[in-house]
Amino acid sequence: MNFNPAIDTQNLSSVKPIMELRNVSRTFMVSQGVFRGKKPLKAVNEVSLKVHRGEVLGLVGESGCGKTTLAMMLLGLLTPGQGEILIEDQAVSGWNLLEITSRIQPIFQDPYSSLNPRKTVGQSISLPLAIHKTVQKKDRRQLVEKMLEAVGLPGRFYNSYPNQLSGGQRQRVAIARALVMKPQIVICDEPTSALDVSVQSQILNLLLKLKNQLNLTYLFISHNLAVVEHLASRVAVMYLGRVVEEGGCERLFSKPLHPYTQALLKSVLLPEPGQGISNVNLGAGFPNPIDPPTGCTFHPRCPQVMDICRTQSPGSLSIEDGYVECHLYRKENKNYLN
Ligand code: SF4
């Protein structure tokens, strides 16, 4: 059941996005070995996405599909090789890191490594305020204690060190640090996958509560489809650097169109908790991204592959609530969507 129904996914086309990616690509040169030189690896390949104010856009895909590279570009830690990222209609390409981080903040997977062990909780949470100089020094402690309260921690934790806290408490501190700057957009990169199962739902419910209280917008990156279904209003599915399907959460989970999305959802039904997308059972393994297949890059693994798929890239087809990249849905083929 989706717990974030505030967004009407059918009517999003008329709403201005708070964040937009237009044909964003990023290529890395990867060494092939001592005598073989370097080859390009397209980690993100012409991705276009819109994120609307107040929504949770889930981003799912197997390890190595480009999710984290995409997040790094949104956070200003990597520059796109091509394409544009816009925040409220303004291209961020000329912005410095301070401008970007005043609008976008991350919550990472591992609260053990994302907090400095030598800094107290109070120092960690107030650091962004000191860097951005948005709050006077004398007022910072009060604000930090308010943030601690908002994430469900007592004010006495102000002087504690990360090693004195549990994993769940550390992630609450990381959330407080991300939100103390009052960002508009939060990139949640697998924020619960390093935590005990018993703590995961508490953190997810906290994120949802804070989103609604503070009118935040989340890009929620996860390999756990059950978590995405719980939180997201829309979902984008990534495969080998491209978004191959994007649509409303309810439709995508009840009627997935792309054969890869269908396989991902089947993998959720396997009774092996915590395995998530790593269980995708598609015969052929994940292809080498340095040497991607021709045509539709999913074709060696696709149970519905056709001749055309081996030579021609399907490109993007608009559907009612988003888009899909698959030849099956072209006019001349059997699953044409009218
Ligand atoms: Fe499968 Fe062809 Fe669709 Fe690619 S384009 S997902 S190979 S049916």
Coordinates of C-alpha atoms and ligand atoms in Angstrom, one line a residue:
M1 CA 0.0 0.0 0.0
N2 CA 1.3 3.5 -0.9
F3 CA 1.5 5.8 2.1
N4 CA 2.2 8.9 0.1
P5 CA -0.9 9.6 -1.9
A6 CA -0.6 13.4 -1.7
I7 CA 0.4 13.7 -5.4
D8 CA -2.1 13.1 -8.2
T9 CA 0.2 11.4 -10.7
Q10 CA -2.3 11.8 -13.5
N11 CA -2.2 15.6 -13.5
L12 CA 1.5 16.2 -13.2
S13 CA 2.0 17.3 -16.8
S14 CA 0.4 20.7 -15.9
V15 CA 2.5 21.2 -12.7
K16 CA 6.0 22.8 -13.0
P17 CA 8.7 20.5 -11.7
I18 CA 10.9 21.6 -8.9
M19 CA 13.8 19.7 -10.4
E20 CA 14.3 18.6 -14.0
L21 CA 16.9 16.5 -15.8
R22 CA 17.1 17.1 -19.6
N23 CA 19.1 14.4 -21.5
V24 CA 21.7 14.2 -18.7
S25 CA 24.7 11.9 -19.5
R26 CA 28.0 11.1 -17.8
T27 CA 30.8 9.0 -19.3
F28 CA 33.9 7.8 -17.4
M29 CA 37.0 6.6 -19.1
V30 CA 37.8 3.2 -17.6
S31 CA 41.1 1.4 -17.8
Q32 CA 41.1 -2.0 -19.6
G33 CA 44.4 -3.2 -18.3
V34 CA 48.1 -2.2 -18.6
F35 CA 48.4 -2.5 -22.4
R36 CA 44.8 -2.1 -23.5
G37 CA 44.2 1.6 -22.8
K38 CA 40.9 3.1 -21.7
K39 CA 37.4 2.8 -23.0
P40 CA 34.3 5.0 -22.3
L41 CA 31.7 3.8 -19.9
K42 CA 28.4 5.6 -20.1
A43 CA 27.3 5.5 -16.5
V44 CA 24.3 7.7 -17.2
N45 CA 23.0 7.9 -20.7
E46 CA 20.5 10.7 -21.7
V47 CA 18.3 10.6 -18.7
S48 CA 15.3 12.9 -18.6
L49 CA 13.2 13.2 -15.4
K50 CA 10.9 15.6 -13.7
V51 CA 10.5 15.8 -9.9
H52 CA 7.5 17.7 -8.7
R53 CA 7.3 19.6 -5.4
G54 CA 6.2 17.5 -2.5
E55 CA 6.5 14.2 -4.3
V56 CA 8.7 11.1 -3.6
L57 CA 10.2 9.9 -6.9
G58 CA 11.6 6.4 -6.4
L59 CA 14.6 5.5 -8.5
V60 CA 15.3 1.7 -8.7
G61 CA 17.6 -0.6 -10.5
E62 CA 20.4 -3.1 -10.0
S63 CA 23.8 -2.2 -8.7
G64 CA 25.9 -0.5 -11.3
C65 CA 22.9 0.8 -13.3
G66 CA 23.9 4.5 -12.8
K67 CA 21.7 5.5 -9.8
T68 CA 24.5 6.8 -7.6
T69 CA 26.2 8.6 -10.5
L70 CA 22.9 10.4 -11.1
A71 CA 22.6 11.3 -7.5
M72 CA 26.2 12.7 -7.4
M73 CA 25.4 14.9 -10.4
L74 CA 22.3 16.2 -8.7
L75 CA 24.3 17.0 -5.6
G76 CA 26.9 18.9 -7.6
L77 CA 29.6 16.4 -6.8
L78 CA 30.0 15.4 -10.5
T79 CA 29.2 17.6 -13.5
P80 CA 27.1 16.1 -16.3
G81 CA 29.1 15.5 -19.5
Q82 CA 26.0 16.4 -21.5
G83 CA 22.5 17.7 -20.7
E84 CA 21.1 20.0 -18.1
I85 CA 19.9 19.9 -14.6
L86 CA 17.4 22.6 -13.6
I87 CA 16.1 23.6 -10.2
E88 CA 12.9 25.7 -10.4
D89 CA 13.6 26.4 -14.1
Q90 CA 17.2 27.6 -13.5
A91 CA 20.1 25.6 -14.9
V92 CA 22.4 24.7 -12.0
S93 CA 25.5 24.4 -14.3
G94 CA 26.8 27.9 -13.2
W95 CA 26.0 27.4 -9.5
N96 CA 28.7 26.7 -6.9
L97 CA 28.4 23.9 -4.4
L98 CA 27.1 26.2 -1.6
E99 CA 24.2 27.3 -3.8
I100 CA 23.4 23.7 -4.7
T101 CA 23.6 22.4 -1.1
S102 CA 21.4 25.2 0.2
R103 CA 18.6 23.6 -2.0
I104 CA 19.5 19.9 -2.2
Q105 CA 20.8 17.8 0.6
P106 CA 21.7 14.1 0.8
I107 CA 21.0 11.3 3.2
F108 CA 23.4 8.5 2.5
Q109 CA 23.2 4.7 3.1
D110 CA 25.7 4.4 5.8
P111 CA 25.4 6.6 8.9
Y112 CA 28.6 5.0 10.3
S113 CA 30.8 6.6 7.6
S114 CA 28.7 9.7 6.8
L115 CA 29.3 11.2 10.3
N116 CA 32.7 12.4 11.4
P117 CA 33.6 10.2 14.5
R118 CA 35.6 13.1 16.0
K119 CA 32.7 15.6 16.0
T120 CA 29.9 15.6 18.4
V121 CA 26.3 15.3 17.2
G122 CA 25.9 19.1 17.8
Q123 CA 29.0 19.9 15.8
S124 CA 27.9 17.7 12.9
I125 CA 24.4 19.1 12.7
S126 CA 25.5 22.7 13.0
L127 CA 28.4 22.5 10.5
P128 CA 26.2 23.3 7.5
L129 CA 24.8 26.3 9.3
A130 CA 28.4 27.5 10.0
I131 CA 29.5 26.9 6.3
H132 CA 26.4 28.6 4.9
K133 CA 26.4 31.4 7.6
T134 CA 22.6 31.3 7.6
V135 CA 22.2 31.3 11.4
Q136 CA 24.2 33.3 14.0
K137 CA 26.5 31.3 16.2
K138 CA 24.5 32.1 19.4
D139 CA 21.3 30.7 17.8
R140 CA 22.8 27.5 16.4
R141 CA 22.5 25.4 19.5
Q142 CA 18.8 26.1 19.9
L143 CA 18.1 25.2 16.3
V144 CA 20.2 22.0 16.5
E145 CA 18.2 20.9 19.6
K146 CA 15.0 21.6 17.7
M147 CA 16.2 19.4 14.8
L148 CA 17.1 16.7 17.3
E149 CA 13.6 16.8 18.7
A150 CA 12.2 16.7 15.2
V151 CA 14.0 13.5 14.4
G152 CA 13.0 11.9 17.7
L153 CA 16.3 12.3 19.7
P154 CA 16.7 14.0 23.1
G155 CA 18.6 17.3 23.3
R156 CA 21.2 15.7 25.6
F157 CA 22.6 13.9 22.5
Y158 CA 24.1 17.3 21.5
N159 CA 27.4 16.5 23.1
S160 CA 27.4 12.8 22.3
Y161 CA 29.8 11.2 19.7
P162 CA 28.6 8.9 16.9
N163 CA 30.2 5.9 18.5
Q164 CA 27.9 6.4 21.5
L165 CA 24.8 6.0 19.4
S166 CA 23.0 3.1 17.7
G167 CA 22.8 2.8 13.9
G168 CA 19.2 4.1 13.9
Q169 CA 20.2 7.0 16.1
R170 CA 23.1 7.9 13.8
Q171 CA 20.8 7.9 10.8
R172 CA 18.5 10.2 12.7
V173 CA 21.5 12.6 13.3
A174 CA 22.3 12.4 9.5
I175 CA 18.7 13.3 8.7
A176 CA 18.8 16.2 11.1
R177 CA 22.0 17.4 9.5
A178 CA 20.5 17.2 6.1
L179 CA 17.3 19.0 7.1
V180 CA 18.8 21.8 9.3
M181 CA 19.5 23.9 6.1
K182 CA 15.8 23.6 5.2
P183 CA 16.5 22.2 1.7
Q184 CA 13.8 21.9 -0.9
I185 CA 14.9 18.5 -2.2
V186 CA 16.5 15.6 -0.4
I187 CA 18.4 12.8 -2.2
C188 CA 17.8 9.7 -0.1
D189 CA 20.4 7.2 -1.3
E190 CA 19.5 3.8 0.2
P191 CA 18.9 5.5 3.6
T192 CA 17.8 2.3 5.4
S193 CA 19.8 -0.5 3.8
A194 CA 22.6 -0.4 6.4
L195 CA 20.2 -0.6 9.3
D196 CA 18.7 -3.5 11.2
V197 CA 15.3 -4.5 9.8
S198 CA 13.7 -3.6 13.1
V199 CA 14.9 0.0 12.7
Q200 CA 14.3 0.4 9.0
S201 CA 10.5 1.1 9.2
Q202 CA 11.0 3.6 12.0
I203 CA 13.4 5.6 9.8
L204 CA 11.1 5.3 6.8
N205 CA 8.1 6.6 8.8
L206 CA 10.3 9.4 10.2
L207 CA 11.3 10.4 6.6
L208 CA 7.7 10.4 5.5
K209 CA 6.5 12.4 8.5
L210 CA 9.3 15.1 8.0
K211 CA 8.5 15.3 4.3
N212 CA 4.9 16.1 5.0
Q213 CA 5.7 18.5 7.9
L214 CA 8.4 20.4 6.0
N215 CA 7.0 20.1 2.5
L216 CA 10.1 18.4 1.2
T217 CA 10.6 16.7 -2.1
Y218 CA 12.5 13.4 -2.1
L219 CA 14.4 11.5 -4.8
F220 CA 14.4 8.1 -3.1
I221 CA 17.1 5.7 -4.4
S222 CA 16.6 2.1 -3.4
H223 CA 17.1 -1.5 -4.5
N224 CA 14.2 -2.4 -2.2
L225 CA 11.0 -2.3 -4.2
A226 CA 8.8 -2.9 -1.2
V227 CA 10.2 0.3 0.4
V228 CA 9.7 2.3 -2.8
E229 CA 6.1 1.1 -3.1
H230 CA 5.5 2.2 0.5
L231 CA 6.9 5.7 0.0
A232 CA 7.0 6.8 -3.6
S233 CA 4.3 8.6 -5.6
R234 CA 6.1 7.9 -8.9
V235 CA 8.9 5.5 -9.9
A236 CA 11.7 5.6 -12.4
V237 CA 13.4 2.3 -13.3
M238 CA 17.0 2.5 -14.4
Y239 CA 18.9 -0.1 -16.5
L240 CA 22.4 0.3 -17.8
G241 CA 22.4 4.1 -17.5
R242 CA 19.0 4.8 -18.9
V243 CA 15.5 5.2 -17.4
V244 CA 13.6 2.5 -19.2
E245 CA 10.2 3.1 -17.5
E246 CA 8.8 5.9 -15.5
G247 CA 5.3 6.2 -14.2
G248 CA 2.9 6.5 -11.2
C249 CA 3.7 4.1 -8.4
E250 CA 0.3 2.3 -8.3
R251 CA 0.2 1.7 -12.1
L252 CA 3.8 0.7 -12.3
F253 CA 3.5 -1.9 -9.5
S254 CA 0.2 -3.2 -10.7
K255 CA 0.8 -3.1 -14.4
P256 CA 4.5 -2.8 -15.2
L257 CA 5.2 -2.4 -18.9
H258 CA 8.9 -2.8 -19.5
P259 CA 10.0 -6.5 -19.4
Y260 CA 12.8 -5.4 -17.0
T261 CA 10.4 -3.8 -14.6
Q262 CA 8.3 -7.0 -14.8
A263 CA 11.4 -9.0 -13.8
L264 CA 12.2 -6.7 -11.0
L265 CA 8.8 -7.0 -9.5
K266 CA 8.9 -10.8 -9.8
S267 CA 12.2 -10.8 -7.9
V268 CA 10.4 -9.1 -5.0
L269 CA 8.2 -12.2 -4.6
L270 CA 11.2 -14.4 -3.9
P271 CA 11.1 -15.3 -0.2
E272 CA 14.6 -14.1 0.6
P273 CA 14.5 -10.9 2.7
G274 CA 17.1 -8.3 2.0
Q275 CA 18.1 -9.7 -1.3
G276 CA 16.0 -7.3 -3.3
I277 CA 17.0 -6.7 -6.9
S278 CA 20.1 -8.8 -6.7
N279 CA 17.7 -11.8 -7.2
V280 CA 16.6 -10.7 -10.7
N281 CA 16.4 -14.0 -12.5
L282 CA 16.9 -13.2 -16.2
G283 CA 19.2 -15.9 -17.5
A284 CA 22.0 -13.8 -18.9
G285 CA 23.9 -11.8 -16.3
F286 CA 24.1 -8.0 -16.1
P287 CA 26.1 -7.0 -19.3
N288 CA 29.4 -5.3 -19.2
P289 CA 28.6 -1.5 -19.2
I290 CA 31.9 -0.8 -21.1
D291 CA 30.7 -3.0 -24.0
P292 CA 26.9 -2.7 -23.9
P293 CA 24.7 -4.8 -26.2
T294 CA 23.5 -3.2 -29.5
G295 CA 19.9 -2.1 -30.0
C296 CA 17.9 -2.4 -26.8
T297 CA 20.6 -2.9 -24.2
F298 CA 18.3 -5.3 -22.3
H299 CA 17.9 -7.6 -25.3
P300 CA 20.3 -10.4 -24.1
R301 CA 18.2 -10.8 -21.0
C302 CA 14.7 -10.1 -22.3
P303 CA 12.2 -12.9 -22.3
Q304 CA 10.2 -11.1 -25.0
V305 CA 13.0 -10.1 -27.3
M306 CA 12.2 -9.6 -31.0
D307 CA 14.5 -9.3 -34.0
I308 CA 14.3 -5.5 -34.1
C309 CA 15.5 -5.3 -30.5
R310 CA 19.0 -6.6 -31.4
T311 CA 19.7 -3.8 -33.8
Q312 CA 17.5 -0.8 -33.0
S313 CA 17.3 1.2 -29.8
P314 CA 13.6 1.5 -28.8
G315 CA 13.8 5.2 -27.8
S316 CA 11.3 6.8 -25.5
L317 CA 7.5 6.3 -25.9
S318 CA 5.1 8.5 -24.0
I319 CA 2.4 6.8 -22.0
E320 CA -0.4 8.3 -19.9
D321 CA 1.6 8.6 -16.7
G322 CA 5.2 8.7 -17.9
Y323 CA 7.2 6.8 -20.6
V324 CA 8.6 3.4 -21.5
E325 CA 11.5 2.4 -23.7
C326 CA 10.5 -0.8 -25.4
H327 CA 9.6 -1.9 -29.0
L328 CA 6.7 -4.0 -27.7
Y329 CA 4.6 -0.8 -27.3
R330 CA 5.2 0.6 -30.7
K331 CA 2.2 0.9 -33.0
E332 CA 3.3 -2.0 -35.2
N333 CA 3.8 -4.4 -32.4
K334 CA 1.5 -6.6 -30.3
N335 CA 1.4 -4.6 -27.0
Y336 CA 0.7 -1.2 -28.6
L337 CA -0.9 1.1 -26.1
N338 CA -3.7 3.2 -27.7
Ligands
SF4_1 FE1 12.7 -6.6 -24.6 FE2 12.8 -5.7 -27.1 FE3 11.5 -4.4 -25.2 FE4 14.1 -4.4 -25.2 S1 12.8 -3.5 -26.7 S2 12.8 -4.7 -23.4 S3 14.5 -6.5 -25.9 S4 11.0 -6.4 -26.0

